[in-house]
C-alpha positions as a printed Julia matrix, in Angstrom:
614×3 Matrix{Float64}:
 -12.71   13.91  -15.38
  -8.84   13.58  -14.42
  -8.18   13.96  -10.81
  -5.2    16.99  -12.01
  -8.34   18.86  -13.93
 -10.52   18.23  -10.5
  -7.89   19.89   -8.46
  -6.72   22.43  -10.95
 -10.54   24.24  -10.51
  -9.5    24.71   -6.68
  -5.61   25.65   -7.72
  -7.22   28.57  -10.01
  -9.64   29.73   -7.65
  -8.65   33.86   -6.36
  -9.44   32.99   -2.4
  -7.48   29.55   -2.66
  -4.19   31.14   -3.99
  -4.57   34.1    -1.13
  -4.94   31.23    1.58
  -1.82   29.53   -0.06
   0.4    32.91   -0.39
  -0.38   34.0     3.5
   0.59   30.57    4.82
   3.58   30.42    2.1
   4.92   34.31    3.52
   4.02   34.02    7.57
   6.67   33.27    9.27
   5.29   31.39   12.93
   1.73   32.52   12.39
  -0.99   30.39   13.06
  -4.06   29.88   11.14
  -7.09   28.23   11.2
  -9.21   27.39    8.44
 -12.69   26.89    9.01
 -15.78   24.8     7.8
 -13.72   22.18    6.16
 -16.07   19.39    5.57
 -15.5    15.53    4.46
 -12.41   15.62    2.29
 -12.43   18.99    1.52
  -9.28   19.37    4.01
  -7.27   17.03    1.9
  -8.48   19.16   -1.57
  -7.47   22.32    0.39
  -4.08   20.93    0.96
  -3.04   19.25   -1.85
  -4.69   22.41   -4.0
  -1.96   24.28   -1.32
   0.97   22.38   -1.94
   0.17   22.37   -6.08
   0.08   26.3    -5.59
   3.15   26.8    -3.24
   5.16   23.51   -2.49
   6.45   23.52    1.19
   6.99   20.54    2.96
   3.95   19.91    5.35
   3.61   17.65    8.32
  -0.24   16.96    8.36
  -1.22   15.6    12.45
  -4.39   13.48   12.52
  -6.19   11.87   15.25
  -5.1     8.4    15.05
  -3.16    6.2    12.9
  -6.83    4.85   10.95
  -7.72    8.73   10.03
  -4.2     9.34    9.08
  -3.71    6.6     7.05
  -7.32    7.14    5.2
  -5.95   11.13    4.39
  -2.85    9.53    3.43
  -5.13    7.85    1.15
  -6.87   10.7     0.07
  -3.77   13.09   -0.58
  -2.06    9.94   -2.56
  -4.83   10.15   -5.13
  -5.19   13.86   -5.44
  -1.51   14.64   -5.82
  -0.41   11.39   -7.75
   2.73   10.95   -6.19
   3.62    9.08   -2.76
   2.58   10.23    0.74
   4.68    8.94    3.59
   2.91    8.05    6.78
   4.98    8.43    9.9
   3.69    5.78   12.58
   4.52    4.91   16.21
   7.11    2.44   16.79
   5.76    0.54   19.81
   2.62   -1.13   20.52
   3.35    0.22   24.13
   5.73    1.85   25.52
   9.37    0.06   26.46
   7.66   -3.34   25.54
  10.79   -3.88   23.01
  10.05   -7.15   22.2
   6.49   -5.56   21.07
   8.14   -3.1    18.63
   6.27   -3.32   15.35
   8.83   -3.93   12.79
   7.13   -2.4     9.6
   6.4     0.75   11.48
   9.79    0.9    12.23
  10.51    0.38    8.89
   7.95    3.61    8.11
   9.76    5.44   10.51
  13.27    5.24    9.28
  12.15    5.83    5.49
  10.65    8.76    6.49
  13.54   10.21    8.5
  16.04    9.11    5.42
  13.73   10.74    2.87
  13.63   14.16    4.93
  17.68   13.44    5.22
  18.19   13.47    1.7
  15.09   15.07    0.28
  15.16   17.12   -3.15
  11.91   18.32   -3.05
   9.0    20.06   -0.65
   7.5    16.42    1.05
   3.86   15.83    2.85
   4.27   13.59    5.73
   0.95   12.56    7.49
   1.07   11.54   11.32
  -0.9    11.09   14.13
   0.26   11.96   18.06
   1.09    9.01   19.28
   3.44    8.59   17.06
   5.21   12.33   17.48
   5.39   11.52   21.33
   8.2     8.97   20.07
  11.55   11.02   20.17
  13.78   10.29   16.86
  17.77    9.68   16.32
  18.89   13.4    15.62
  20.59   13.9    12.3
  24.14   13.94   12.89
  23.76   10.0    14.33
  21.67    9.11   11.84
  24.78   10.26    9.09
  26.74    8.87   11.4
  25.08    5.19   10.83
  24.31    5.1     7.35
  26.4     3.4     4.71
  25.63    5.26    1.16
  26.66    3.09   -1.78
  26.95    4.92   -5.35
  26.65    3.77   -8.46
  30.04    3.45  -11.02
  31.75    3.75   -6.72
  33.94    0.96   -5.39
  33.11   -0.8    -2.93
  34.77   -3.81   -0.71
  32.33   -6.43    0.1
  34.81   -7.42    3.64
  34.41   -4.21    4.95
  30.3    -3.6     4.02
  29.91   -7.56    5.54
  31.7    -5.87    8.68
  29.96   -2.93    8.57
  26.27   -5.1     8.4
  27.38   -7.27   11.25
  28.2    -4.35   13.39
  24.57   -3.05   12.92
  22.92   -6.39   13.68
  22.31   -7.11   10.73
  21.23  -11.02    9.72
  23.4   -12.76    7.01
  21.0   -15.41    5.55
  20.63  -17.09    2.33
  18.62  -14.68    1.01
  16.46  -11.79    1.95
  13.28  -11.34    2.86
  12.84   -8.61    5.84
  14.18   -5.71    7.09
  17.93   -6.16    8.84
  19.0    -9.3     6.62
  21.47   -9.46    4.17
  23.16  -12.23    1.76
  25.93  -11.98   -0.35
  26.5   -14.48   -3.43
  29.69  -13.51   -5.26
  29.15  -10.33   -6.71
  25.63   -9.55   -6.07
  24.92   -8.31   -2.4
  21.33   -8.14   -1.22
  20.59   -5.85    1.07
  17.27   -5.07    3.12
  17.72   -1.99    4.51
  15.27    0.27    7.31
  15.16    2.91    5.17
  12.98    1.75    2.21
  10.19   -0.84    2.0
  12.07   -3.04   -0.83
  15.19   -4.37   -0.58
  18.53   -3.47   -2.68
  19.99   -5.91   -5.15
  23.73   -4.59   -5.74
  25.73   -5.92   -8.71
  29.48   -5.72   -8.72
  31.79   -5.89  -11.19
  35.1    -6.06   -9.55
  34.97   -4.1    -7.02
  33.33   -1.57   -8.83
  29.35   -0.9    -8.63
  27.77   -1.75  -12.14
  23.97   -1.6   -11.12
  21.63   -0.93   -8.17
  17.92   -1.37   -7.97
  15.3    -2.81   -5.49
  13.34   -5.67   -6.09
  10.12   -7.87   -4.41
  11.81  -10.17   -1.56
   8.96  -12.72   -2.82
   9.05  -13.15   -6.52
  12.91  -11.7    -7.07
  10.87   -9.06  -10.07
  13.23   -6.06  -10.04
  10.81   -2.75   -9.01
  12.74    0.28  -10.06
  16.69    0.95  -11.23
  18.31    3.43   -8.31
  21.49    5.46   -8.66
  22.25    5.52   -4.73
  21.06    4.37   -1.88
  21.31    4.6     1.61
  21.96    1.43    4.0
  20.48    2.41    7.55
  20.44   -0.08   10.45
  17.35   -0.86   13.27
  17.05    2.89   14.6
  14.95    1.53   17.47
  17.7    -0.96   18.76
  21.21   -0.31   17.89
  21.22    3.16   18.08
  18.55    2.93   21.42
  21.54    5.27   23.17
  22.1     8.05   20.86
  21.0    11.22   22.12
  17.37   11.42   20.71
  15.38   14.48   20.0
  11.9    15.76   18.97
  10.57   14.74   15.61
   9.76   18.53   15.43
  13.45   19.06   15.87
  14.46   17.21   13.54
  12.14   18.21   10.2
  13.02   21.79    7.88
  12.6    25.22    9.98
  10.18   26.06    7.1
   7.82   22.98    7.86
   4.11   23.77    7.66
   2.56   21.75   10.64
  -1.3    21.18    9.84
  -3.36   20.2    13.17
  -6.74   18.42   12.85
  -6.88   19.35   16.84
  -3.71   21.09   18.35
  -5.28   20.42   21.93
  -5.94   16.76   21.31
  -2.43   16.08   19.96
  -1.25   18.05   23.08
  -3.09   15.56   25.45
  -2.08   11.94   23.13
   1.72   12.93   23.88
   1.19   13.95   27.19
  -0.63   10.53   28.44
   1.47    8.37   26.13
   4.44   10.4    28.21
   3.23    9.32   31.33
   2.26    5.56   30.24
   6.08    5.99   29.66
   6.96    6.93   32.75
   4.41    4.53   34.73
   6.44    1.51   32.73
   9.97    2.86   33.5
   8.77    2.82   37.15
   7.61   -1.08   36.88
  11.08   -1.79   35.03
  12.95   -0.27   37.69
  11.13   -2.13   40.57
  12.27   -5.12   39.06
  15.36   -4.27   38.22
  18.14   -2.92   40.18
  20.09   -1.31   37.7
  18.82    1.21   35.16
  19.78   -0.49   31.94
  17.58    1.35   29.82
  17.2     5.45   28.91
  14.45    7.42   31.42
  11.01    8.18   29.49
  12.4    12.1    29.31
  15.31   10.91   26.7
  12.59    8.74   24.72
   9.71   10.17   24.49
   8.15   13.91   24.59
   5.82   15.5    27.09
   3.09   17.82   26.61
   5.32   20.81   27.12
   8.15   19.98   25.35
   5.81   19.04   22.32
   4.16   22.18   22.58
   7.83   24.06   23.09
   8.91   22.17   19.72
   5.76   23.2    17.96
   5.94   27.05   18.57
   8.74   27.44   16.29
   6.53   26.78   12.68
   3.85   28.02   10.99
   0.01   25.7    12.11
  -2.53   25.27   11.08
  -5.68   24.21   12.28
  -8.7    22.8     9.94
 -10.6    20.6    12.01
 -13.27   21.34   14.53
 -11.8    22.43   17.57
  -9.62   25.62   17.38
  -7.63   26.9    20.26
  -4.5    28.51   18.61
  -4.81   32.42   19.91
  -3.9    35.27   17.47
  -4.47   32.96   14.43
  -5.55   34.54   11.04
  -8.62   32.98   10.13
  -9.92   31.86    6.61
 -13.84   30.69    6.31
 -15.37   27.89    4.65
 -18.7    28.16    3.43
 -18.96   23.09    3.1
 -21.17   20.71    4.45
 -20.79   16.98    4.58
 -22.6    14.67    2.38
 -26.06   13.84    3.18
 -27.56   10.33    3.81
 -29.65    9.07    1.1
 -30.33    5.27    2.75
 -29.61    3.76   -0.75
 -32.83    6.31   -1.94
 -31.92    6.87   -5.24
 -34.53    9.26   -6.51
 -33.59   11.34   -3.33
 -30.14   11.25   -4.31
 -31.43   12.71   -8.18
 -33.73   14.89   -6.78
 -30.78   16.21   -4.4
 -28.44   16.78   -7.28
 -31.01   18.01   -9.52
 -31.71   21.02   -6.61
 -27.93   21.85   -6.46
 -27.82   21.66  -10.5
 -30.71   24.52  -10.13
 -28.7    26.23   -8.37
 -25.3    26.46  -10.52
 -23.58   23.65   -8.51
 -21.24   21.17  -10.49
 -21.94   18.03   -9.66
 -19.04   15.2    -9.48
 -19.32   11.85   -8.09
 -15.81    9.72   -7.13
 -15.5     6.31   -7.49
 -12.37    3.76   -7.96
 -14.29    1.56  -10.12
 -15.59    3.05  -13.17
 -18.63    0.65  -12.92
 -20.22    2.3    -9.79
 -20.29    5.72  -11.73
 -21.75    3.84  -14.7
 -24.47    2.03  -12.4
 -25.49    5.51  -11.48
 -25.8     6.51  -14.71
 -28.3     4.29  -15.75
 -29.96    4.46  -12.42
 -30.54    8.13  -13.37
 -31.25    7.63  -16.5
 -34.77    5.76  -15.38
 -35.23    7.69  -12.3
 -34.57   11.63  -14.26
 -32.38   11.76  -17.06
 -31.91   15.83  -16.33
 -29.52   14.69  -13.54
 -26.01   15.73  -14.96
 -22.64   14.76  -12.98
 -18.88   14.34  -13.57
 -17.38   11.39  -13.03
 -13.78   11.45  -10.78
 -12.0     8.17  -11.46
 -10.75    7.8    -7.32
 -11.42    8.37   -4.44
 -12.29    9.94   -1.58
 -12.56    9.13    2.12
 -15.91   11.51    2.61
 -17.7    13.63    0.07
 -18.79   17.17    0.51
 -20.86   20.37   -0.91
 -18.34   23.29   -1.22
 -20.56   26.47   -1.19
 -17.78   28.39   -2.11
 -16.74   27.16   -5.21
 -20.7    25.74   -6.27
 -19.35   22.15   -5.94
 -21.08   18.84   -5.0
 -18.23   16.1    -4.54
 -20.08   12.98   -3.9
 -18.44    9.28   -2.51
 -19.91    6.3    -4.38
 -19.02    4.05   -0.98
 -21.04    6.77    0.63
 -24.72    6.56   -1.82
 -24.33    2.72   -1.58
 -23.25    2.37    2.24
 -20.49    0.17    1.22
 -17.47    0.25    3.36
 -14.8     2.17    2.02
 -11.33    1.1     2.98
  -7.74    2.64    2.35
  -5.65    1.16   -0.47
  -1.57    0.61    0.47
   0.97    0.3    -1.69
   0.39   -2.09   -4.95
   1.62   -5.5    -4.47
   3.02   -7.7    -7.01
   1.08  -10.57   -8.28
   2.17  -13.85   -7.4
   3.7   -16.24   -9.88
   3.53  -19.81  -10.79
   7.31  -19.85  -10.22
   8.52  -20.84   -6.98
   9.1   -17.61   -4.57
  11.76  -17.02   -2.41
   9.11  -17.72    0.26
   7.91  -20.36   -0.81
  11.41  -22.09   -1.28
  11.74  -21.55    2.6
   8.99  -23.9     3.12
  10.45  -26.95    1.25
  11.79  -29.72    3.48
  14.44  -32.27    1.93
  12.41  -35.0     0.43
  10.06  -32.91   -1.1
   9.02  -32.81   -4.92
   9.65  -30.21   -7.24
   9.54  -30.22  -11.37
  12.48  -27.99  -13.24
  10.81  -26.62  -16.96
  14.2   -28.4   -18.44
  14.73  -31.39  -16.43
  11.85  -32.52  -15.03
  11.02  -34.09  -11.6
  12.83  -34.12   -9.13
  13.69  -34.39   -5.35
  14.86  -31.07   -3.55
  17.71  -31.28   -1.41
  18.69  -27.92    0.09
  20.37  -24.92   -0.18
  24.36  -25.29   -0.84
  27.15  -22.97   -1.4
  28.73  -23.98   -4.39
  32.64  -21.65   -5.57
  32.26  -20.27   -8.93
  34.8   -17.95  -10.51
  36.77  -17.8    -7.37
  33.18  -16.8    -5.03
  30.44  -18.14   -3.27
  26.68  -18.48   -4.85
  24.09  -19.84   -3.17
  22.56  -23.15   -4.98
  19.52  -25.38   -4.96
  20.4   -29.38   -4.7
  18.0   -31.3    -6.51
  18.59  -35.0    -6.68
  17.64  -37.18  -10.13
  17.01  -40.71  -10.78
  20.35  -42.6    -9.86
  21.41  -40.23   -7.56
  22.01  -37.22   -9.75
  22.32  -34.14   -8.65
  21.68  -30.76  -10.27
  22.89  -27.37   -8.96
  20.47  -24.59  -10.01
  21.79  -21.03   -9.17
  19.22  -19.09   -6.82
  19.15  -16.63   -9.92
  16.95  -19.49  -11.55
  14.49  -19.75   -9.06
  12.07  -18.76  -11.82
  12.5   -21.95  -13.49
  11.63  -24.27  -10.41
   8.0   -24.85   -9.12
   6.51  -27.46   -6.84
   5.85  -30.4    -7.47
   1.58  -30.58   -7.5
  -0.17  -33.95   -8.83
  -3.01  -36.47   -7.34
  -2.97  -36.37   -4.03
  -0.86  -39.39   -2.4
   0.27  -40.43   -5.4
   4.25  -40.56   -5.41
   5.68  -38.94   -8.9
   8.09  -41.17  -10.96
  11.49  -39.06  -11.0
  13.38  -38.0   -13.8
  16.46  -38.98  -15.23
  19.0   -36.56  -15.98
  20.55  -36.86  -19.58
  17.84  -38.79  -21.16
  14.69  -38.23  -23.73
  12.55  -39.43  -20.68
  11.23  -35.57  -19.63
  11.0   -34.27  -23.52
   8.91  -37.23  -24.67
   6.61  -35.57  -21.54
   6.65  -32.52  -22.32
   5.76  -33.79  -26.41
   2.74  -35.83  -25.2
   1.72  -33.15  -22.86
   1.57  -30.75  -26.13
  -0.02  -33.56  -28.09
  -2.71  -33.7   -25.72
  -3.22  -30.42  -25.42
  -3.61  -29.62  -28.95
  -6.12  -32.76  -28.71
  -8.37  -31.09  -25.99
  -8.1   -27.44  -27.89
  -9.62  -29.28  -30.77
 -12.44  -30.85  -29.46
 -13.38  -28.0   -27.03
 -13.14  -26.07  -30.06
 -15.54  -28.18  -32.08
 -17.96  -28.39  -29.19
 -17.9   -24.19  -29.1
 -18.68  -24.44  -32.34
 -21.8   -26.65  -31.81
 -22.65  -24.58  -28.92
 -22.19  -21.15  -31.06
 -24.68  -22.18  -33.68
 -27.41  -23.62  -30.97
 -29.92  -21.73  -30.28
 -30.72  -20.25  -26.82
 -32.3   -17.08  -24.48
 -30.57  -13.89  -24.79
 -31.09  -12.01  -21.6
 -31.61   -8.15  -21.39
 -28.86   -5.72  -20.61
 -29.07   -4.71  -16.97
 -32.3    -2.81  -15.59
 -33.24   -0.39  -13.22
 -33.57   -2.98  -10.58
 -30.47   -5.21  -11.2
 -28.61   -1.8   -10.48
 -30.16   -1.14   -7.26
 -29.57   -4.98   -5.72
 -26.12   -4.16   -6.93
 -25.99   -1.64   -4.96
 -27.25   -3.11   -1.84
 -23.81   -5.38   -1.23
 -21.94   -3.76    1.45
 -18.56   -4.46    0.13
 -17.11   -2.57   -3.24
 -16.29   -5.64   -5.53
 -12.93   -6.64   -5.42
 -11.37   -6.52   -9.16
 -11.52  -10.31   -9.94
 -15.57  -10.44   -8.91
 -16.17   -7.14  -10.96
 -14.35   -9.33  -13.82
 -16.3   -12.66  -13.31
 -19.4   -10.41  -13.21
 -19.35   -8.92  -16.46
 -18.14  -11.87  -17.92
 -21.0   -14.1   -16.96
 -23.39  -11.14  -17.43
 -21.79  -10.49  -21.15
 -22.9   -14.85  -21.59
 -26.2   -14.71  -19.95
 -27.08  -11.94  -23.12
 -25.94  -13.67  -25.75
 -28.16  -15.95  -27.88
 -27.11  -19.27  -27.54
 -26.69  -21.82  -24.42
 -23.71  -20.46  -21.54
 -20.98  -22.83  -20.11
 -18.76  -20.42  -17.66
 -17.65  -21.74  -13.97
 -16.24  -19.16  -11.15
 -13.64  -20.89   -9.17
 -12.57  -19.23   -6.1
 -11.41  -19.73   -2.05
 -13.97  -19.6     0.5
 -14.99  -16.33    1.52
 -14.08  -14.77   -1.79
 -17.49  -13.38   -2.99
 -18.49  -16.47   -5.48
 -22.16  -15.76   -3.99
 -22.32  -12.42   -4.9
 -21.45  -13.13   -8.4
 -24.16  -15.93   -8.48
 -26.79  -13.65   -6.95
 -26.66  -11.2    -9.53
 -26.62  -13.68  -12.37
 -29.63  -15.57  -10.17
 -31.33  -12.15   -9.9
 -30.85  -10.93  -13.59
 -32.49  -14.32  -14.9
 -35.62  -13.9   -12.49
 -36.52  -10.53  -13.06
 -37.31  -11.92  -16.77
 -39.1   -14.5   -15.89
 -36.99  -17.24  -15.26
 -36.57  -20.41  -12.65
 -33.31  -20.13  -10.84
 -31.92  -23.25   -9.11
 -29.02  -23.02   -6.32
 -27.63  -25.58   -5.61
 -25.46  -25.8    -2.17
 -23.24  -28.12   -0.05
């Protein structure tokens, strides 16, 4: 079942849309909504927000259980979820300030800027206790650039170098820029990519982000917003509550309002108990007093009474709150027991209860399946293609949401943002690592000797080259642009590579063998396959009853290249003729788990297993 069919059975249910219309109509009410087990709070929310969209600022305990509902929202609502963090690892330790929080920080305060949309921002207290630049600096200190707009490269350059921004060859973290010709790269706080803008003229032809590493454009923008270090350069702006500084018609949701209270207030006084070391050892004050920083209990609280809370957790303490019951219970403990776990969903099927089971990789549901399909095939369940921090049994609606982490005690971790897969191209990163002297091999040239970065005038501006040196002295000037087309040199170890020479047949007769000999090696692999294809050999069983439940037993969910090698050395152990497959991989990357269950699936028929270790 589709996650947007899950939710939409909460979304049409009669005492979910009256929950959803009182805290849509109250005005500073409080409510409190209780017996909200496992991740039934985030399916109550996001079922909320589907019904009535308001933006929400969701308060958790700590940055791990907000970053895990994060999670949780992220898959039920599709779309982005923007966690709010703290800035410092303590407080007035500047050189301690975590740079990708502040990063966080700043796109979250630039989103709620220039927001089109009701937004769900998750946060924990230590991180509200942190006072934020108030809007009008903030508009103040950003530098908007429009598409089709013109723009003059002097006076953005001026306008970087005022902020403290980095000018560097090319970008790779937030508060660096470079500039080669027209095409000004720009890493701003406000976004966790930075901005690749195109010029021609002076006029702004195109505008999109891209991966600092491999250079791979990520999305086309029409605008975007240039903000500097909010934490350093703007340290003396007048600074206000984050509570201040969101929509009047905010919906605050409180796992525990008093806990929350209590965070701020200590963090406050760890504040004020590091101002007073600061200003025993220094006889001027030189920086701002905790007060303009950093929010107390009380003026937390005082900030707070203005919007609509909520409370869901376990701890209520909000008076005159309207109150909404919850009839859930967390999910039980089976201790990998699997006919408990059937004979538990079997009971709630008696009973009219729907029975789904959420898992990010399709394979866990499918082990299940054929786990109940030996222990009771009357067990019925729904498969939910993601996940869930915690399952639950909603009495209310007759549902049984079960965790696949959970029923195999694996440990279930959040998933950020996708990455991009590395190339075989040289990155940007990796390009910082070269020294002079080193080898590298250009697809058209060939080998060849890298010798820094060098500006190099074309059409009238700078561009940023990389000096490679050829047999005889040669050099070649490859535009940063064609990174893609460079790679390190890699070969036996010690040996010293012959270099090219620019101009000659030398690197295409190479390249011509190289094919030759491939095409040689493709043939006879091909006719040994053959001979192997039409030998005969054992064709194991398809998986039983017990290769399921040792599967189950790993602690770890599979990460998606073991789930890969699995099958695929599975999908050769049952075929009828001999198996040639080797699983290459770094230490520590689960090669022994893949060997176990091939090990185990040949012994449970019968067969001698030999392992073989350093």
């Amino acid at each position: 079942m589709r996650v947007i069919d899950f939710l939409n059975i909460y979304r049409a249910d009669g005492f979910i849309k009256t929950v959803a219309a009182e805290i849509k109509a109250s005005g500073n009410q409080s409510f409190q909504l209780k017996g909200l087990a496992g991740s039934l709070d985030a399916v109550i929310l996001s079922s909320i927000f589907k019904i009535h969209p308001q933006d929400c600022i969701v308060v958790l305990h700590d940055k791990e259980e907000a970053a895990y509902f994060q999670n949780d929202l992220q898959n039920l609502l599709s779309r982005e979820v923007l966690l709010f963090p703290m800035s410092y690892k303590r407080p007035y330790e500047f050189d301690e300030i975590e740079n990708a929080n502040v990063l966080m920080r700043t796109e979250v305060l630039n989103l709620l800027s220039n927001k089109t949309s009701p937004e769900i921002i998750v946060t924990y207290p230590e991180a509200l206790a942190e006072k934020v630049i108030n809007k009008r600096s903030l508009a103040q200190n950003t530098f908007s650039v429009k598409l089709k707009e013109k723009l003059d490269i002097k006076f953005l350059e001026e306008f970087l170098h005022t902020y403290d921004f980095e000018k560097t060859d090319f970008v790779y973290e937030a508060g660096q820029f470079a500039i080669r010709g027209g095409i000004i790269d720009i890493f701003s706080f406000a976004y966790e990519y930075p901005y690749r803008i195109e010029l021609f003229g002076d006029e702004v032809d195109s505008i999109r982000t891209f991966d600092p590493g491999s250079q791979l454009s990520v999305e086309t923008l029409d605008n975007v917003n240039i903000i500097p270090n909010i934490q350093s350069k703007l340290t003396h702006d007048e600074r206000q509550s984050f509570f201040e500084f969101i929509p009047p018609n905010t919906r605050i949701w409180f796992k525990d309002y008093q806990l929350a209270k209590d965070i701020v207030q200590k963090s406050f006084e760890k504040a004020e108990e590091s101002f007073r070391k600061i200003l025993q050892s220094s006889a001027t004050q030189i920086i701002a007093s905790p007060e303009k920083l950093f929010d107390d209990g009380t003026s937390f609280t005082h900030a707070a009474e203005a919007f609509t809370k909520v409370e869901f957790g376990i701890r209520f303490i909000l008076p005159q709150s309207k109150t909404f019951a919850f009839q859930s219970a967390s999910q039980p403990s089976f201790n990998k027991n699997f006919e408990l776990l059937a004979q538990d969903l079997l009971q709630h099927q008696v009973q009219g209860f729907h029975n789904f089971i959420t898992a990010d990789v399709p394979k866990q549901t499918e082990r299940l399946k054929g786990i109940f399909d030996e222990i009771n095939n009357q067990v019925v369940f729904q498969p939910l293609d993601f996940s869930l921090r915690q399952g639950f049994v909603d009495s209310n609606l007759q549902i049984v949401c079960y965790t696949d982490h959970q029923i195999f005690e694996r440990f279930h971790r959040y998933r950020g943002k996708e990455k991009f897969s590395k190339s075989k191209a040289m990155t940007l990163r990796e390009l910082q690592t070269l020294q002079p002297g080193d080898f590298v091999t250009h697809i058209d040239y060939g080998i060849a000797k890298f010798a820094g970065l060098e500006k190099k005038e074309i059409n009238g501006h700078d561009q940023e080259a990389i000096r490679l040196v050829y047999k005889d002295d040669d050099l070649l000037y490859v535009s940063i642009h064609l990174l893609h087309k460079i790679s390190k040199y890699s070969g036996k170890d010690g040996a010293t590579p012959i270099i090219s020479k620019l101009g000659s047949q030398e690197w295409e007769n190479k390249k011509a063998k190289a094919k030759k000999r491939v095409k040689d090696i493709a043939k006879e692999l091909i006719e040994l396959y053959a001979k192997r294809k039409s030998a005969p050999g054992f064709a194991f069983a398809p998986d039983s009853f017990l290769q399921a439940e040792l599967e189950s037993s790993f602690m770890y969910e599979d990460t998606p290249d073991q789930a890969r090698a699995t099958e695929d050395v599975k999908k050769d152990m049952e075929q009828p003729h001999p198996m040639d497959r080797l699983i290459c991989g770094d230490v520590g990357f689960g090669k022994t788990e893949v060997a176990i269950r091939a090990a185990f699936k040949a012994a449970t028929e019968g067969k001698q297993v030999a392992v073989l270790v350093p």
